[in-house]
Structure formats: C-alpha cells, structure tokens
Amino acid sequence: MDHKTFFIGGEWVQPSGSNRIDVINATTEEVLGSVPEAEPADVDRAVAAARSAFESGWGQSAPAERADVLDRVADALEKRIDELSLVISQQNGMPHELSRAFEGHYVVSVFRYYAQQARAMQTEELRASPLGSSTEVRRSPIGVVAGIVPWNYPVLLAVSKIAPAMAAGCTLVIKPSPGTVLDSFIFAEAVQEARVPAGVINWVPGGRELGAYIVSHPGVDKVSFTGSTAAGRAIGQACGALLRPVSLELGGKSAAIILDDADLDEVVNGLLHVAIPNNGQTCAASTRILAPASRYDEIVSAVAAWATSLKVGDPLDPGTDVGPLASKEHRDRVEGYIAAGRESGARIVAGGARPSQFNRGWFVEPTVFADVDNSSTIAQAEIFGPVLAIIKYDTEDDAVTIANDSEFGLGGSVWSTDHERALSVARRVQTGTIGINGYALDFNAPFGGVKASGLGREFGPEALAGYQQLKSIYHAG
Ligand code: NAD
C-alpha cells in the first residue's frame, strides 16, 4: 500500500515535496503502507481545484444532479467495504465487525441519505412579509469547505462532512489524520469511479501544521473539524479572527446513568457498544458509569466481570471485542491515565495492565475503576481507551448533577425499566445526544456537543443547512 500521488482536481497528481508518511499496523507494529506528505503548495493546488469546481458548475448545479452523484459514490463505496474496513482495522485497531458496520455499510447509507435530502431540498422560499409585501429566502452553498478529521473513525467522520457538504453544493479539501491516511486513497478511487466532477473532493495528507495552514487558507469558506478539544480551541480561535464559519466536533466524557430499576443484564450487554466501542476510541462513549448506592456492589461486580470476560485480540479475528489502541503514543497516554487512577485512590476491579499474551501491538486490558471521585482526573479527562470509571450516587438528582459536572457534553445514556423515568432524566443531562437503554448514532438526527464538546451539528438536515448560507431578497412592492 505505497502511494506516490495525491487525489487533487479529479486526478492523481505528483506531490510538491519528498516527505512521506508511514502508516503503522496497530496489531503488528509493522509498516502497513506509506503515502506522500502534502506541503502548503499541495494545499494551494487542492483549494484552487475545489474553488474552480465550485465556480464552474458544482455550486450552481441542480440538487437532483448532485443527488445522482452522491448515489454513485454510495455504490462505489459499497463495492469497497471489505477493502476499507480491513485497512481501517489494521490502522487503528478497530474490531473488524465494527469497521465493516460503521466505516462500511453506515457510510454508504449516509451518502444515500444525503442524496435523498438533496432531492427534497428547497432552496427558495417566498415568505409573506409582515410589512405588507414578500421576501424571498434563498439558500446557497457556502463554497469551499476544509474538512479536518481524526483517526478513530476516519471514513465515517470524513463522510459526515463530505456527504452533506456535497449535497448542499459545496466542494471540499479533506485532511485525514496521518495515522489513518490509507483509507482516503481507497475513498478517492471510489470518487473517481463514481465520476464525481473534478475538484469536488480533494485529499491532502498531513499533520497538524498542514491542518493549521488549511484552516487559515484564504480560499476556504468554512472549516469543519472533528478532533480533540485542544485542537478545536486553536481552530476556533483562527476562524474567529477570520470570521470564518466553523463547526467543531470535539471530545467527550459522557455518563451512563444506571437507575435503580435498571435491568443489569441489559446494561452489561450494551456496555461494549455504549461504553468502549472501538476499544474506547470513541468520542461519544459513556465512560463514566453512574451507579446508585442501593445497587452499587452488584453493579461493580457485574461491570468488572463483563470487562474481564471481553476477548482482547487481533481486530481482524472474528469474536474480538477489544483490539489494540491506534498508536504507541496513544497507548502511553492511556496508561498514564491508568496510573493517575491508581494514584487517585480509586479501586481497580478489572484490568489495569497490558495483556500478557501479546508481545507486540498496542494493547491495553479493558480496565474498570470503582469508587471514583467525579472530580478526579480519570473522571474528568477524556481517556479515549478501554477504561471505565464507576461513580456512586445517592439520588436521581445527584446522578444528574454528577453527569453534568464535566467540561464536556457530547453523548450519554440512561438505563431503566421505566421509559418515562429514563426520559425525564435524559432531558436533564447537559449533552448534545443521549440514549435510553443504549446509544445509537442516528444519521437522521443532529449529532454534536455542548460545552467543550463543540459547536455545530453533523448529520440530519441540520448538517446540510450548516453548509448553506442564507440570503433574503425583499420585494418592496
Ligand atoms: P486531534 O485534535 O489531535 O487531531 C484531529 C485532526 O486535526 C488531525 O487530522 C490533526 O492532524 C488535525 N489537527 C490537530 N491540531 C490541529 C490544528 N491546530 N489545526 C488544524 N488541524 C489540526 O485529535 P485526534 O487525536 O486525531 O482524535 C481524537 C479526538 O477526536 C478525541 O478528542 C475525540 O473525542 C475527538 N473526536 C470527536 C468526535 C465528535 O464527533 N465530537 C468524533 C471523533 C473523535
């Protein structure tokens, strides 16, 4: 998987420089492939290609025409689900079943969904004016979008920008994360096969400096970022100075609130997908487990037994629940948090070390801390690994207070056999999304965070609207 060129302006072009990015297999620690690293001159070329595509047709095209293109991209991606999901699991350790589902079938559905949204789109509306006449409200595409994405769900998080932006009539320059850049080349092949007009999507592989260059590029009209809160603040500041529209999908530290009437089997069966999906490398994961004092010991035992029973292994093996973390640096960071948890006085009831059966791969045991103080580091920081913190609460009000005592507000879940009761708790949690007896990322609904988890929303018609600008034309008489 060695690439020599970039996909810019609808063709494979030579890089400006000679630096390369090596991508390492998270399980074997061997080099999986390499790609050229883009330089500012390549970004200039990609932005110019996106601008030209926007102005020479895509930005003025009929939404129904764009819908047909989106459907063709869905078809071309569908053929590549095996190839994409394999390389993603090798790059970042995601269990293969999950990468097939989320980085494969789900992204195909997202393209088809935005094709439908484009077909149903109303771009002109004549409103009766309270002043006596009428006003025409027009929605037009915002222009060239810079999409900057992280490594944890590399295709899905790019598609959450590409599909609605394309449906709106925007063109894009995407910067993938260096650790998971190989999938973007497969994606570009799908785009080429789908006969997406040249320049509508362009990819520039590189790190954070290149990202910063793109964010402030004069040819960019909107920045759509997914990644850490620290980078989001820097990008928000840069866009603020430029008064450039920006959406920020950032970190999380969400709570699973287990009410005292919850079905514990249901909780435990849901935890893999709700609390540590993708080895815990998931922004909206419910990694704080809030347990009622009346059932505390029972819940700690059940969660500890579940974590200990998980199958840790090669993400490509069927039946693997937890694969390796995405990089050595990331494993070091996660282990640093486990050490902080030990120092805080919390009690380890499962895991806490590297699994002994592997002599390579960045594995960490599924780890559960009990007796966690919500003010401690392991309850406040986003660990982004298979590490859970169980926190005891007394009343329902306490549970809501603890859930809300976080700088983040992205996901969450409430577990109860009484749906109305769970719903009333869910409504009080300060978060952008929350599930009852589970958590499902519904692409027909807005997804995003409050507080330090971000600004703006992805998915749903709301995401598409975020790539449009509004103009009101007053008809005086
Ligand atoms: P990161 O912020 O380090 O990097 C994300 C992307 O931004 C990468 O492509 C990186 O090269 C680029 N980047 C970093 N600093 C930049 C800067 N100053 N200017 C421009 N580009 C910059 O994050 P990561 O470690 O790759 O991903 C993990 C983080 O992403 C976690 O915090 C996670 O919660 C968050 N995330 C959020 C969501 C969401 O939808 N809210 C989804 C997935 C991941």
CSV table of N, CA and C and ligand atoms in Angstrom, one decimal, residues 148-152 157 175-177 207-208 211-212 215 225-228 231 234-235 249-252 283 382 384 410 447, ligand 1:
chain,number,residue,atom,x,y,z
A,148,ILE,N,-11.3,18.6,8.4
A,148,ILE,CA,-10.2,18.0,9.1
A,148,ILE,C,-10.7,17.0,10.0
A,149,VAL,N,-10.1,15.8,9.9
A,149,VAL,CA,-10.7,14.6,10.6
A,149,VAL,C,-9.6,13.8,11.4
A,150,PRO,N,-10.1,13.1,12.4
A,150,PRO,CA,-9.2,12.4,13.3
A,150,PRO,C,-9.1,10.9,12.8
A,151,TRP,N,-8.4,10.1,13.6
A,151,TRP,CA,-8.1,8.8,13.2
A,151,TRP,C,-9.0,7.7,13.7
A,152,ASN,N,-10.0,8.0,14.6
A,152,ASN,CA,-10.7,7.0,15.2
A,152,ASN,C,-11.8,6.3,14.3
A,157,LEU,N,-16.1,9.9,9.7
A,157,LEU,CA,-16.0,11.3,10.2
A,157,LEU,C,-15.7,12.2,9.0
A,175,LYS,N,-8.4,16.9,5.0
A,175,LYS,CA,-7.1,16.5,5.5
A,175,LYS,C,-7.3,15.3,6.5
A,176,PRO,N,-6.9,14.1,6.1
A,176,PRO,CA,-7.1,13.0,7.0
A,176,PRO,C,-6.0,13.0,8.1
A,177,SER,N,-6.1,12.2,9.1
A,177,SER,CA,-5.1,12.1,10.1
A,177,SER,C,-3.9,11.3,9.6
A,207,GLY,N,0.0,16.4,8.8
A,207,GLY,CA,-0.2,16.6,10.2
A,207,GLY,C,-0.9,17.9,10.6
A,208,ARG,N,-0.7,18.2,11.9
A,208,ARG,CA,-1.4,19.4,12.4
A,208,ARG,C,-0.9,20.7,11.8
A,211,GLY,N,-2.7,21.1,8.8
A,211,GLY,CA,-4.1,21.4,9.1
A,211,GLY,C,-4.3,22.9,9.5
A,212,ALA,N,-3.3,23.4,10.2
A,212,ALA,CA,-3.4,24.8,10.6
A,212,ALA,C,-3.3,25.7,9.3
A,215,VAL,N,-6.8,25.6,7.6
A,215,VAL,CA,-7.8,26.3,8.4
A,215,VAL,C,-7.8,27.8,8.1
A,225,PHE,N,-14.4,20.7,11.5
A,225,PHE,CA,-13.3,20.0,12.2
A,225,PHE,C,-13.9,18.9,13.1
A,226,THR,N,-13.3,17.8,13.2
A,226,THR,CA,-13.5,16.8,14.2
A,226,THR,C,-12.2,16.4,14.8
A,227,GLY,N,-12.1,16.4,16.1
A,227,GLY,CA,-10.9,16.1,16.8
A,227,GLY,C,-10.9,16.5,18.3
A,228,SER,N,-9.7,16.7,18.8
A,228,SER,CA,-9.6,17.0,20.2
A,228,SER,C,-10.1,18.4,20.6
A,231,ALA,N,-7.3,21.0,20.0
A,231,ALA,CA,-7.1,21.5,18.6
A,231,ALA,C,-8.3,22.3,18.2
A,234,ALA,N,-7.9,25.9,19.2
A,234,ALA,CA,-7.0,26.6,18.3
A,234,ALA,C,-7.6,26.9,17.0
A,235,ILE,N,-8.4,26.0,16.5
A,235,ILE,CA,-9.0,26.2,15.2
A,235,ILE,C,-10.1,27.2,15.3
A,249,GLU,N,-16.4,19.4,16.2
A,249,GLU,CA,-16.9,18.1,16.9
A,249,GLU,C,-15.7,17.7,17.7
A,250,LEU,N,-15.9,17.8,19.0
A,250,LEU,CA,-14.7,17.7,19.9
A,250,LEU,C,-14.9,16.5,20.9
A,251,GLY,N,-14.1,16.5,22.0
A,251,GLY,CA,-14.1,15.4,22.9
A,251,GLY,C,-15.3,15.2,23.7
A,252,GLY,N,-15.2,14.2,24.5
A,252,GLY,CA,-16.4,13.9,25.4
A,252,GLY,C,-15.9,13.1,26.6
A,283,CYS,N,-15.6,9.2,20.7
A,283,CYS,CA,-15.9,10.5,21.3
A,283,CYS,C,-17.1,10.5,22.2
A,382,GLU,N,-10.8,13.0,29.1
A,382,GLU,CA,-11.2,12.0,28.0
A,382,GLU,C,-10.0,11.1,27.9
A,384,PHE,N,-10.0,8.0,26.1
A,384,PHE,CA,-10.0,7.5,24.8
A,384,PHE,C,-9.4,6.1,24.7
A,410,LEU,N,-21.3,15.5,25.2
A,410,LEU,CA,-21.4,15.0,23.8
A,410,LEU,C,-22.4,13.9,23.7
A,447,PHE,N,-26.2,15.4,15.4
A,447,PHE,CA,-25.2,14.9,16.3
A,447,PHE,C,-24.1,16.0,16.6
B,1,NAD,P1,-6.5,15.8,17.1
B,1,NAD,O1,-7.2,17.0,17.6
B,1,NAD,O2,-5.1,15.6,17.6
B,1,NAD,O3,-6.4,15.7,15.6
B,1,NAD,C1,-7.6,15.7,14.7
B,1,NAD,C2,-7.2,16.2,13.4
B,1,NAD,O4,-6.9,17.6,13.4
B,1,NAD,C3,-6.0,15.5,12.7
B,1,NAD,O5,-6.2,15.4,11.4
B,1,NAD,C4,-4.8,16.5,13.1
B,1,NAD,O6,-3.8,16.4,12.2
B,1,NAD,C5,-5.6,17.8,13.0
B,1,NAD,N1,-5.1,18.9,13.8
B,1,NAD,C6,-4.6,18.9,15.1
B,1,NAD,N2,-4.3,20.1,15.5
B,1,NAD,C7,-4.6,21.0,14.5
B,1,NAD,C8,-4.6,22.4,14.4
B,1,NAD,N3,-4.2,23.2,15.4
B,1,NAD,N4,-5.1,22.9,13.3
B,1,NAD,C9,-5.5,22.2,12.3
B,1,NAD,N5,-5.6,20.8,12.3
B,1,NAD,C10,-5.1,20.2,13.4
B,1,NAD,O7,-7.4,14.6,17.5
B,1,NAD,P2,-7.2,13.0,17.4
B,1,NAD,O8,-6.3,12.6,18.5
B,1,NAD,O9,-6.8,12.7,16.0
B,1,NAD,O10,-8.6,12.4,17.6
B,1,NAD,C11,-9.2,12.1,18.8
B,1,NAD,C12,-10.0,13.3,19.3
B,1,NAD,O11,-11.1,13.5,18.4
B,1,NAD,C13,-10.7,12.9,20.6
B,1,NAD,O12,-10.7,14.1,21.5
B,1,NAD,C14,-12.1,12.6,20.2
B,1,NAD,O13,-13.1,12.8,21.2
B,1,NAD,C15,-12.3,13.6,19.1
B,1,NAD,N6,-13.5,13.1,18.3
B,1,NAD,C16,-14.6,13.8,18.3
B,1,NAD,C17,-15.7,13.4,17.6
B,1,NAD,C18,-17.0,14.1,17.5
B,1,NAD,O14,-17.8,13.9,16.6
B,1,NAD,N7,-17.3,15.0,18.5
B,1,NAD,C19,-15.6,12.2,16.8
B,1,NAD,C20,-14.4,11.5,16.8
B,1,NAD,C21,-13.3,12.0,17.6
